[in-house]
Amino acid sequence: MSNMLIQLDRVLRLRMQQGDAESSYVASLHHKGLNKILEKVGEEATELVLAAKDAEGKGRESDEHKALISETADLWFHSLVMLAHLGADSRAVLDELGRRFGLSGLEEKAARNQD
Ligand SMILES: N=c1c2ncn([C@@H]3O[C@H](COP(=O)(O)OP(=O)(O)OP(=O)(O)O)[C@@H](O)[C@H]3O)c2ncn1[C@@H]1O[C@H](COP(=O)(O)O)[C@@H](O)[C@H]1O
């Protein structure tokens, strides 16, 4: 899975460096700038919340679950475009998740509140 993200990061970076806004959606987003990218991230997050509400109680083969997966992919994709625009990529996010792996969220929160 992370291999797919790393390949996608590479394409997103290339589109930012040399993509044509007329023929590439990613290049067009970079061309429009951070505010447009953030607008898309916000829009996709809202669409995901609505899809998740619709998917509650439905089976994995239902149209609602297919929409849930599709909206999650849209949000991940636009978040990766945002990271690329700001000079970061999915590797840093995967490293952060790796750092957290096995660390209880509640324990981490308790340790933070002691600071
Ligand atoms: N994974 C994606 C991907 N997911 C979603 N999208 C596009 O995201 C866009 C936004 O979705 P919306 O439903 O909001 O569409 P919209 O209403 O037309 O968008 P706006 O007019 O509001 O901008 C759609 O045009 C989708 O096609 C993606 N576009 C590109 N990729 C990947 O990025 C690569 C490079 O893409 P290009 O730069 O277009 O070549 C592709 O090969 C893919 O791997």
Tab-separated table of N, CA, C and O and ligand atoms in Angstrom:
chain	number	residue	atom	x	y	z
A	1	MET	N	0.826	-1.202	0.000
A	1	MET	CA	0.000	0.000	0.000
A	1	MET	C	0.862	1.256	0.000
A	1	MET	O	0.668	2.147	-0.798
A	2	SER	N	1.883	1.280	0.904
A	2	SER	CA	2.698	2.486	0.958
A	2	SER	C	3.458	2.679	-0.351
A	2	SER	O	3.772	3.801	-0.724
A	3	ASN	N	3.704	1.554	-1.087
A	3	ASN	CA	4.375	1.674	-2.369
A	3	ASN	C	3.535	2.512	-3.340
A	3	ASN	O	4.065	3.325	-4.096
A	4	MET	N	2.233	2.306	-3.305
A	4	MET	CA	1.319	3.085	-4.159
A	4	MET	C	1.416	4.562	-3.794
A	4	MET	O	1.461	5.429	-4.680
A	5	LEU	N	1.452	4.850	-2.495
A	5	LEU	CA	1.534	6.249	-2.056
A	5	LEU	C	2.844	6.880	-2.527
A	5	LEU	O	2.874	8.025	-2.967
A	6	ILE	N	3.927	6.103	-2.430
A	6	ILE	CA	5.235	6.643	-2.824
A	6	ILE	C	5.275	6.911	-4.336
A	6	ILE	O	5.782	7.929	-4.792
A	7	GLN	N	4.677	5.993	-5.116
A	7	GLN	CA	4.599	6.220	-6.575
A	7	GLN	C	3.766	7.459	-6.880
A	7	GLN	O	4.111	8.262	-7.752
A	8	LEU	N	2.650	7.590	-6.165
A	8	LEU	CA	1.768	8.743	-6.396
A	8	LEU	C	2.491	10.044	-6.018
A	8	LEU	O	2.413	11.035	-6.746
A	9	ASP	N	3.218	10.023	-4.884
A	9	ASP	CA	4.007	11.202	-4.482
A	9	ASP	C	4.917	11.659	-5.623
A	9	ASP	O	5.046	12.853	-5.885
A	10	ARG	N	5.550	10.655	-6.268
A	10	ARG	CA	6.519	10.974	-7.330
A	10	ARG	C	5.797	11.690	-8.480
A	10	ARG	O	6.277	12.702	-8.990
A	11	VAL	N	4.631	11.156	-8.864
A	11	VAL	CA	3.858	11.778	-9.956
A	11	VAL	C	3.416	13.190	-9.562
A	11	VAL	O	3.520	14.135	-10.352
A	12	LEU	N	2.965	13.334	-8.315
A	12	LEU	CA	2.480	14.653	-7.872
A	12	LEU	C	3.599	15.688	-7.890
A	12	LEU	O	3.398	16.848	-8.251
A	13	ARG	N	4.819	15.231	-7.492
A	13	ARG	CA	5.970	16.145	-7.482
A	13	ARG	C	6.345	16.543	-8.913
A	13	ARG	O	6.598	17.705	-9.202
A	14	LEU	N	6.337	15.540	-9.810
A	14	LEU	CA	6.664	15.823	-11.214
A	14	LEU	C	5.654	16.786	-11.830
A	14	LEU	O	6.026	17.711	-12.546
A	15	ARG	N	4.379	16.572	-11.528
A	15	ARG	CA	3.337	17.463	-12.068
A	15	ARG	C	3.539	18.895	-11.569
A	15	ARG	O	3.297	19.858	-12.288
A	16	MET	N	3.984	19.017	-10.318
A	16	MET	CA	4.189	20.355	-9.763
A	16	MET	C	5.376	21.026	-10.466
A	16	MET	O	5.335	22.220	-10.760
A	17	GLN	N	6.421	20.218	-10.752
A	17	GLN	CA	7.636	20.794	-11.333
A	17	GLN	C	7.482	21.089	-12.818
A	17	GLN	O	7.974	22.088	-13.309
A	18	GLN	N	6.788	20.196	-13.539
A	18	GLN	CA	6.777	20.366	-14.995
A	18	GLN	C	5.448	20.030	-15.649
A	18	GLN	O	5.386	19.832	-16.849
A	19	GLY	N	4.364	19.944	-14.863
A	19	GLY	CA	3.070	19.595	-15.447
A	19	GLY	C	2.439	20.765	-16.182
A	19	GLY	O	2.721	21.923	-15.903
A	20	ASP	N	1.564	20.417	-17.125
A	20	ASP	CA	0.852	21.417	-17.915
A	20	ASP	C	-0.567	21.550	-17.348
A	20	ASP	O	-1.328	20.577	-17.328
A	21	ALA	N	-0.901	22.753	-16.876
A	21	ALA	CA	-2.208	22.965	-16.230
A	21	ALA	C	-3.374	22.698	-17.176
A	21	ALA	O	-4.490	22.453	-16.736
A	22	GLU	N	-3.106	22.721	-18.489
A	22	GLU	CA	-4.181	22.457	-19.461
A	22	GLU	C	-4.521	20.973	-19.539
A	22	GLU	O	-5.664	20.598	-19.774
A	23	SER	N	-3.504	20.128	-19.330
A	23	SER	CA	-3.724	18.690	-19.537
A	23	SER	C	-3.624	17.871	-18.248
A	23	SER	O	-3.889	16.675	-18.259
A	24	SER	N	-3.235	18.503	-17.136
A	24	SER	CA	-3.064	17.773	-15.883
A	24	SER	C	-3.870	18.438	-14.765
A	24	SER	O	-3.699	19.640	-14.478
A	25	TYR	N	-4.729	17.643	-14.131
A	25	TYR	CA	-5.534	18.170	-13.020
A	25	TYR	C	-4.625	18.605	-11.869
A	25	TYR	O	-4.817	19.677	-11.270
A	26	VAL	N	-3.608	17.788	-11.568
A	26	VAL	CA	-2.708	18.098	-10.442
A	26	VAL	C	-1.937	19.392	-10.727
A	26	VAL	O	-1.846	20.270	-9.852
A	27	ALA	N	-1.428	19.502	-11.958
A	27	ALA	CA	-0.703	20.733	-12.314
A	27	ALA	C	-1.642	21.934	-12.212
A	27	ALA	O	-1.230	23.017	-11.757
A	28	SER	N	-2.902	21.752	-12.599
A	28	SER	CA	-3.846	22.875	-12.535
A	28	SER	C	-4.077	23.305	-11.084
A	28	SER	O	-4.193	24.495	-10.795
A	29	LEU	N	-4.103	22.339	-10.160
A	29	LEU	CA	-4.264	22.696	-8.744
A	29	LEU	C	-3.049	23.467	-8.241
A	29	LEU	O	-3.183	24.494	-7.565
A	30	HIS	N	-1.851	22.957	-8.546
A	30	HIS	CA	-0.623	23.663	-8.110
A	30	HIS	C	-0.600	25.070	-8.695
A	30	HIS	O	-0.206	26.029	-8.026
A	31	HIS	N	-1.039	25.174	-9.961
A	31	HIS	CA	-1.042	26.471	-10.639
A	31	HIS	C	-1.990	27.446	-9.931
A	31	HIS	O	-1.690	28.628	-9.770
A	32	LYS	N	-3.151	26.924	-9.474
A	32	LYS	CA	-4.142	27.795	-8.804
A	32	LYS	C	-3.679	28.189	-7.393
A	32	LYS	O	-4.113	29.210	-6.867
A	33	GLY	N	-2.832	27.350	-6.796
A	33	GLY	CA	-2.234	27.730	-5.518
A	33	GLY	C	-2.838	27.058	-4.292
A	33	GLY	O	-3.820	26.314	-4.365
A	34	LEU	N	-2.237	27.389	-3.145
A	34	LEU	CA	-2.581	26.708	-1.886
A	34	LEU	C	-4.053	26.885	-1.509
A	34	LEU	O	-4.696	25.933	-1.071
A	35	ASN	N	-4.599	28.089	-1.670
A	35	ASN	CA	-5.994	28.295	-1.257
A	35	ASN	C	-6.950	27.365	-2.002
A	35	ASN	O	-7.881	26.814	-1.410
A	36	LYS	N	-6.731	27.176	-3.304
A	36	LYS	CA	-7.592	26.274	-4.088
A	36	LYS	C	-7.423	24.825	-3.604
A	36	LYS	O	-8.396	24.083	-3.466
A	37	ILE	N	-6.175	24.452	-3.325
A	37	ILE	CA	-5.921	23.087	-2.849
A	37	ILE	C	-6.615	22.868	-1.500
A	37	ILE	O	-7.267	21.844	-1.281
A	38	LEU	N	-6.508	23.855	-0.615
A	38	LEU	CA	-7.154	23.729	0.703
A	38	LEU	C	-8.670	23.703	0.575
A	38	LEU	O	-9.353	22.991	1.317
A	39	GLU	N	-9.185	24.455	-0.378
A	39	GLU	CA	-10.641	24.431	-0.630
A	39	GLU	C	-11.063	23.009	-1.028
A	39	GLU	O	-12.078	22.501	-0.546
A	40	LYS	N	-10.256	22.360	-1.880
A	40	LYS	CA	-10.579	20.985	-2.304
A	40	LYS	C	-10.477	20.024	-1.119
A	40	LYS	O	-11.306	19.137	-0.963
A	41	VAL	N	-9.449	20.186	-0.280
A	41	VAL	CA	-9.300	19.298	0.887
A	41	VAL	C	-10.537	19.433	1.788
A	41	VAL	O	-11.111	18.425	2.229
A	42	GLY	N	-10.964	20.673	2.028
A	42	GLY	CA	-12.145	20.898	2.872
A	42	GLY	C	-13.403	20.298	2.261
A	42	GLY	O	-14.210	19.658	2.952
A	43	GLU	N	-13.552	20.502	0.954
A	43	GLU	CA	-14.723	19.970	0.234
A	43	GLU	C	-14.756	18.439	0.310
A	43	GLU	O	-15.800	17.836	0.593
A	44	GLU	N	-13.585	17.834	0.074
A	44	GLU	CA	-13.530	16.357	0.086
A	44	GLU	C	-13.751	15.819	1.505
A	44	GLU	O	-14.358	14.759	1.677
A	45	ALA	N	-13.283	16.543	2.514
A	45	ALA	CA	-13.503	16.103	3.905
A	45	ALA	C	-14.996	16.115	4.214
A	45	ALA	O	-15.532	15.176	4.822
A	46	THR	N	-15.678	17.158	3.779
A	46	THR	CA	-17.133	17.240	4.018
A	46	THR	C	-17.855	16.115	3.288
A	46	THR	O	-18.755	15.460	3.844
A	47	GLU	N	-17.458	15.870	2.022
A	47	GLU	CA	-18.101	14.794	1.249
A	47	GLU	C	-17.865	13.438	1.915
A	47	GLU	O	-18.747	12.575	1.920
A	48	LEU	N	-16.682	13.273	2.515
A	48	LEU	CA	-16.393	12.003	3.204
A	48	LEU	C	-17.276	11.836	4.443
A	48	LEU	O	-17.810	10.749	4.696
A	49	VAL	N	-17.449	12.919	5.197
A	49	VAL	CA	-18.311	12.844	6.388
A	49	VAL	C	-19.734	12.435	5.979
A	49	VAL	O	-20.355	11.554	6.595
A	50	LEU	N	-20.244	13.042	4.922
A	50	LEU	CA	-21.610	12.718	4.468
A	50	LEU	C	-21.687	11.260	3.994
A	50	LEU	O	-22.650	10.547	4.306
A	51	ALA	N	-20.649	10.813	3.275
A	51	ALA	CA	-20.642	9.429	2.782
A	51	ALA	C	-20.577	8.442	3.955
A	51	ALA	O	-21.220	7.379	3.928
A	52	ALA	N	-19.814	8.808	4.982
A	52	ALA	CA	-19.690	7.921	6.154
A	52	ALA	C	-21.032	7.792	6.871
A	52	ALA	O	-21.419	6.696	7.305
A	53	LYS	N	-21.750	8.901	6.984
A	53	LYS	CA	-23.077	8.833	7.616
A	53	LYS	C	-24.003	7.921	6.801
A	53	LYS	O	-24.747	7.116	7.362
A	54	ASP	N	-23.941	8.038	5.471
A	54	ASP	CA	-24.793	7.202	4.612
A	54	ASP	C	-24.403	5.725	4.695
A	54	ASP	O	-25.240	4.841	4.494
A	55	ALA	N	-23.115	5.446	4.948
A	55	ALA	CA	-22.618	4.063	4.927
A	55	ALA	C	-22.891	3.315	6.232
A	55	ALA	O	-22.800	2.078	6.274
A	56	GLU	N	-23.236	4.064	7.278
A	56	GLU	CA	-23.448	3.414	8.576
A	56	GLU	C	-24.557	2.358	8.480
A	56	GLU	O	-25.654	2.645	7.974
A	57	GLY	N	-24.241	1.157	8.931
A	57	GLY	CA	-25.230	0.077	8.956
A	57	GLY	C	-25.429	-0.626	7.625
A	57	GLY	O	-26.220	-1.559	7.531
A	58	LYS	N	-24.694	-0.189	6.586
A	58	LYS	CA	-24.823	-0.824	5.265
A	58	LYS	C	-23.694	-1.842	5.090
A	58	LYS	O	-22.638	-1.732	5.711
A	59	GLY	N	-23.917	-2.829	4.223
A	59	GLY	CA	-22.912	-3.873	4.008
A	59	GLY	C	-21.723	-3.383	3.189
A	59	GLY	O	-21.808	-2.368	2.501
A	60	ARG	N	-20.626	-4.154	3.261
A	60	ARG	CA	-19.400	-3.760	2.537
A	60	ARG	C	-19.580	-3.742	1.023
A	60	ARG	O	-18.809	-3.105	0.316
A	61	GLU	N	-20.572	-4.489	0.528
A	61	GLU	CA	-20.797	-4.528	-0.926
A	61	GLU	C	-21.798	-3.467	-1.376
A	61	GLU	O	-22.108	-3.373	-2.563
A	62	SER	N	-22.307	-2.675	-0.448
A	62	SER	CA	-23.348	-1.699	-0.799
A	62	SER	C	-22.756	-0.517	-1.584
A	62	SER	O	-21.553	-0.236	-1.506
A	63	ASP	N	-23.634	0.166	-2.315
A	63	ASP	CA	-23.197	1.369	-3.040
A	63	ASP	C	-22.676	2.417	-2.060
A	63	ASP	O	-21.739	3.164	-2.369
A	64	GLU	N	-23.260	2.465	-0.859
A	64	GLU	CA	-22.830	3.462	0.129
A	64	GLU	C	-21.388	3.200	0.573
A	64	GLU	O	-20.623	4.141	0.790
A	65	HIS	N	-21.014	1.910	0.708
A	65	HIS	CA	-19.622	1.605	1.084
A	65	HIS	C	-18.670	1.908	-0.066
A	65	HIS	O	-17.551	2.369	0.156
A	66	LYS	N	-19.160	1.672	-1.305
A	66	LYS	CA	-18.298	2.015	-2.458
A	66	LYS	C	-18.068	3.522	-2.483
A	66	LYS	O	-16.948	3.985	-2.745
A	67	ALA	N	-19.123	4.297	-2.204
A	67	ALA	CA	-18.978	5.761	-2.168
A	67	ALA	C	-18.039	6.177	-1.037
A	67	ALA	O	-17.227	7.102	-1.187
A	68	LEU	N	-18.124	5.472	0.098
A	68	LEU	CA	-17.247	5.762	1.244
A	68	LEU	C	-15.771	5.595	0.858
A	68	LEU	O	-14.926	6.450	1.167
A	69	ILE	N	-15.470	4.493	0.182
A	69	ILE	CA	-14.082	4.240	-0.240
A	69	ILE	C	-13.633	5.300	-1.246
A	69	ILE	O	-12.516	5.836	-1.169
A	70	SER	N	-14.517	5.614	-2.192
A	70	SER	CA	-14.183	6.595	-3.222
A	70	SER	C	-13.928	7.985	-2.604
A	70	SER	O	-12.960	8.667	-2.969
A	71	GLU	N	-14.755	8.377	-1.665
A	71	GLU	CA	-14.572	9.690	-1.019
A	71	GLU	C	-13.306	9.712	-0.161
A	71	GLU	O	-12.630	10.746	-0.077
A	72	THR	N	-12.993	8.568	0.465
A	72	THR	CA	-11.745	8.507	1.253
A	72	THR	C	-10.544	8.663	0.318
A	72	THR	O	-9.595	9.404	0.626
A	73	ALA	N	-10.597	8.003	-0.839
A	73	ALA	CA	-9.498	8.134	-1.815
A	73	ALA	C	-9.384	9.588	-2.274
A	73	ALA	O	-8.267	10.117	-2.406
A	74	ASP	N	-10.519	10.255	-2.507
A	74	ASP	CA	-10.473	11.672	-2.921
A	74	ASP	C	-9.788	12.535	-1.862
A	74	ASP	O	-8.975	13.403	-2.181
A	75	LEU	N	-10.116	12.274	-0.587
A	75	LEU	CA	-9.519	13.081	0.484
A	75	LEU	C	-8.025	12.791	0.621
A	75	LEU	O	-7.215	13.726	0.753
A	76	TRP	N	-7.655	11.497	0.575
A	76	TRP	CA	-6.224	11.154	0.666
A	76	TRP	C	-5.471	11.808	-0.491
A	76	TRP	O	-4.407	12.410	-0.299
A	77	PHE	N	-6.039	11.676	-1.705
A	77	PHE	CA	-5.374	12.213	-2.889
A	77	PHE	C	-5.155	13.730	-2.747
A	77	PHE	O	-4.041	14.227	-2.942
A	78	HIS	N	-6.217	14.462	-2.389
A	78	HIS	CA	-6.066	15.914	-2.295
A	78	HIS	C	-5.141	16.307	-1.134
A	78	HIS	O	-4.445	17.329	-1.219
A	79	SER	N	-5.106	15.502	-0.074
A	79	SER	CA	-4.153	15.769	1.023
A	79	SER	C	-2.715	15.585	0.536
A	79	SER	O	-1.813	16.348	0.917
A	80	LEU	N	-2.500	14.586	-0.328
A	80	LEU	CA	-1.147	14.381	-0.874
A	80	LEU	C	-0.743	15.535	-1.785
A	80	LEU	O	0.425	15.950	-1.799
A	81	VAL	N	-1.714	16.057	-2.560
A	81	VAL	CA	-1.412	17.229	-3.398
A	81	VAL	C	-1.012	18.404	-2.498
A	81	VAL	O	-0.039	19.116	-2.768
A	82	MET	N	-1.738	18.573	-1.385
A	82	MET	CA	-1.419	19.655	-0.435
A	82	MET	C	-0.003	19.478	0.122
A	82	MET	O	0.785	20.440	0.176
A	83	LEU	N	0.334	18.248	0.537
A	83	LEU	CA	1.679	18.005	1.089
A	83	LEU	C	2.745	18.317	0.050
A	83	LEU	O	3.750	18.978	0.348
A	84	ALA	N	2.522	17.856	-1.188
A	84	ALA	CA	3.502	18.106	-2.255
A	84	ALA	C	3.664	19.611	-2.463
A	84	ALA	O	4.790	20.112	-2.623
A	85	HIS	N	2.549	20.320	-2.452
A	85	HIS	CA	2.599	21.773	-2.673
A	85	HIS	C	3.454	22.449	-1.611
A	85	HIS	O	4.113	23.466	-1.879
A	86	LEU	N	3.442	21.887	-0.394
A	86	LEU	CA	4.178	22.493	0.720
A	86	LEU	C	5.548	21.846	0.934
A	86	LEU	O	6.209	22.103	1.934
A	87	GLY	N	5.950	20.981	-0.023
A	87	GLY	CA	7.291	20.393	0.043
A	87	GLY	C	7.410	19.179	0.934
A	87	GLY	O	8.523	18.776	1.296
A	88	ALA	N	6.272	18.575	1.301
A	88	ALA	CA	6.304	17.334	2.106
A	88	ALA	C	5.701	16.205	1.268
A	88	ALA	O	5.248	16.431	0.145
A	89	ASP	N	5.714	15.000	1.815
A	89	ASP	CA	5.081	13.906	1.075
A	89	ASP	C	4.611	12.814	2.027
A	89	ASP	O	4.764	12.927	3.248
A	90	SER	N	4.032	11.751	1.445
A	90	SER	CA	3.402	10.716	2.269
A	90	SER	C	4.418	9.968	3.132
A	90	SER	O	4.065	9.417	4.169
A	91	ARG	N	5.687	9.957	2.689
A	91	ARG	CA	6.692	9.217	3.470
A	91	ARG	C	6.774	9.763	4.903
A	91	ARG	O	6.845	9.000	5.864
A	92	ALA	N	6.743	11.081	5.036
A	92	ALA	CA	6.822	11.691	6.369
A	92	ALA	C	5.605	11.303	7.211
A	92	ALA	O	5.711	11.075	8.420
A	93	VAL	N	4.430	11.213	6.553
A	93	VAL	CA	3.207	10.842	7.288
A	93	VAL	C	3.293	9.374	7.710
A	93	VAL	O	2.963	9.027	8.860
A	94	LEU	N	3.764	8.527	6.792
A	94	LEU	CA	3.899	7.099	7.136
A	94	LEU	C	4.924	6.917	8.251
A	94	LEU	O	4.730	6.095	9.157
A	95	ASP	N	6.009	7.696	8.213
A	95	ASP	CA	7.016	7.626	9.289
A	95	ASP	C	6.393	8.016	10.626
A	95	ASP	O	6.659	7.401	11.664
A	96	GLU	N	5.549	9.064	10.591
A	96	GLU	CA	4.904	9.522	11.833
A	96	GLU	C	3.954	8.444	12.367
A	96	GLU	O	3.916	8.182	13.574
A	97	LEU	N	3.187	7.812	11.462
A	97	LEU	CA	2.300	6.731	11.899
A	97	LEU	C	3.123	5.570	12.460
A	97	LEU	O	2.731	4.942	13.455
A	98	GLY	N	4.273	5.312	11.823
A	98	GLY	CA	5.169	4.248	12.307
A	98	GLY	C	5.689	4.559	13.699
A	98	GLY	O	5.764	3.683	14.571
A	99	ARG	N	6.030	5.832	13.904
A	99	ARG	CA	6.532	6.253	15.223
A	99	ARG	C	5.467	6.036	16.297
A	99	ARG	O	5.753	5.659	17.424
A	100	ARG	N	4.202	6.260	15.892
A	100	ARG	CA	3.103	6.135	16.863
A	100	ARG	C	2.653	4.695	17.058
A	100	ARG	O	1.927	4.403	18.018
A	101	PHE	N	3.046	3.809	16.115
A	101	PHE	CA	2.506	2.446	16.119
A	101	PHE	C	2.780	1.747	17.449
A	101	PHE	O	3.917	1.737	17.930
A	102	GLY	N	1.731	1.184	18.017
A	102	GLY	CA	1.896	0.459	19.281
A	102	GLY	C	1.807	1.351	20.500
A	102	GLY	O	1.790	0.864	21.635
A	103	LEU	N	1.744	2.668	20.281
A	103	LEU	CA	1.640	3.598	21.405
A	103	LEU	C	0.155	3.908	21.605
A	103	LEU	O	-0.499	4.422	20.699
A	104	SER	N	-0.360	3.572	22.763
A	104	SER	CA	-1.778	3.821	23.027
A	104	SER	C	-2.091	5.308	22.911
A	104	SER	O	-1.381	6.151	23.464
A	105	GLY	N	-3.168	5.630	22.190
A	105	GLY	CA	-3.585	7.023	22.044
A	105	GLY	C	-3.916	7.649	23.387
A	105	GLY	O	-3.627	8.827	23.633
A	106	LEU	N	-4.503	6.864	24.277
A	106	LEU	CA	-4.872	7.407	25.588
A	106	LEU	C	-3.635	7.658	26.449
A	106	LEU	O	-3.545	8.676	27.145
A	107	GLU	N	-2.640	6.719	26.349
A	107	GLU	CA	-1.396	6.928	27.111
A	107	GLU	C	-0.651	8.152	26.598
A	107	GLU	O	-0.111	8.949	27.370
A	108	GLU	N	-0.637	8.289	25.258
A	108	GLU	CA	0.070	9.434	24.662
A	108	GLU	C	-0.578	10.741	25.116
A	108	GLU	O	0.090	11.703	25.459
A	109	LYS	N	-1.904	10.737	25.167
A	109	LYS	CA	-2.630	11.951	25.589
A	109	LYS	C	-2.334	12.271	27.058
A	109	LYS	O	-2.093	13.432	27.416
A	110	ALA	N	-2.304	11.214	27.896
A	110	ALA	CA	-2.027	11.415	29.321
A	110	ALA	C	-0.624	11.983	29.504
A	110	ALA	O	-0.406	12.904	30.300
A	111	ALA	N	0.364	11.455	28.738
A	111	ALA	CA	1.746	11.934	28.850
A	111	ALA	C	1.824	13.395	28.419
A	111	ALA	O	2.538	14.203	29.017
A	112	ARG	N	1.050	13.746	27.375
A	112	ARG	CA	1.045	15.128	26.878
A	112	ARG	C	0.473	16.064	27.938
A	112	ARG	O	0.961	17.167	28.142
A	113	ASN	N	-0.566	15.623	28.619
A	113	ASN	CA	-1.210	16.487	29.609
A	113	ASN	C	-0.369	16.693	30.858
A	113	ASN	O	-0.645	17.588	31.649
A	114	GLN	N	0.697	15.818	31.055
A	114	GLN	CA	1.584	15.996	32.217
A	114	GLN	C	2.618	17.094	31.978
A	114	GLN	O	3.237	17.565	32.898
A	115	ASP	N	2.825	17.446	30.669
A	115	ASP	CA	3.853	18.448	30.347
A	115	ASP	C	3.478	19.826	30.872
A	115	ASP	O	2.351	20.193	30.950
B	1	LIG	N1	-5.760	9.938	-7.847
B	1	LIG	C1	-6.074	10.906	-8.571
B	1	LIG	C2	-7.354	11.540	-8.441
B	1	LIG	N2	-8.389	11.315	-7.609
B	1	LIG	C3	-9.327	12.239	-7.921
B	1	LIG	N3	-8.899	13.031	-8.942
B	1	LIG	C4	-9.609	14.138	-9.592
B	1	LIG	O1	-10.020	15.061	-8.610
B	1	LIG	C5	-10.955	15.931	-9.249
B	1	LIG	C6	-11.826	16.565	-8.194
B	1	LIG	O2	-12.950	15.826	-7.935
B	1	LIG	P1	-14.363	16.558	-7.875
B	1	LIG	O3	-15.361	15.476	-7.715
B	1	LIG	O4	-14.335	17.613	-6.832
B	1	LIG	O5	-14.432	17.169	-9.357
B	1	LIG	P2	-14.766	18.604	-9.897
B	1	LIG	O6	-16.032	19.064	-9.312
B	1	LIG	O7	-14.691	18.449	-11.395
B	1	LIG	O8	-13.535	19.513	-9.409
B	1	LIG	P3	-13.409	21.113	-9.338
B	1	LIG	O9	-13.966	21.675	-10.619
B	1	LIG	O10	-14.142	21.568	-8.092
B	1	LIG	O11	-11.935	21.367	-9.201
B	1	LIG	C7	-11.624	15.104	-10.343
B	1	LIG	O12	-11.322	15.698	-11.591
B	1	LIG	C8	-10.921	13.758	-10.242
B	1	LIG	O13	-10.662	13.146	-11.498
B	1	LIG	C9	-7.661	12.624	-9.281
B	1	LIG	N4	-6.784	13.095	-10.225
B	1	LIG	C10	-5.582	12.491	-10.329
B	1	LIG	N5	-5.191	11.416	-9.543
B	1	LIG	C11	-3.836	10.829	-9.665
B	1	LIG	O14	-2.929	11.850	-10.051
B	1	LIG	C12	-2.254	11.453	-11.251
B	1	LIG	C13	-1.939	12.690	-12.078
B	1	LIG	O15	-3.154	13.280	-12.536
B	1	LIG	P4	-3.135	14.428	-13.634
B	1	LIG	O16	-2.346	15.535	-13.097
B	1	LIG	O17	-4.543	14.812	-13.930
B	1	LIG	O18	-2.493	13.827	-14.859
B	1	LIG	C14	-3.207	10.478	-11.939
B	1	LIG	O19	-2.530	9.605	-12.790
B	1	LIG	C15	-3.770	9.734	-10.729
B	1	LIG	O20	-2.836	8.753	-10.290
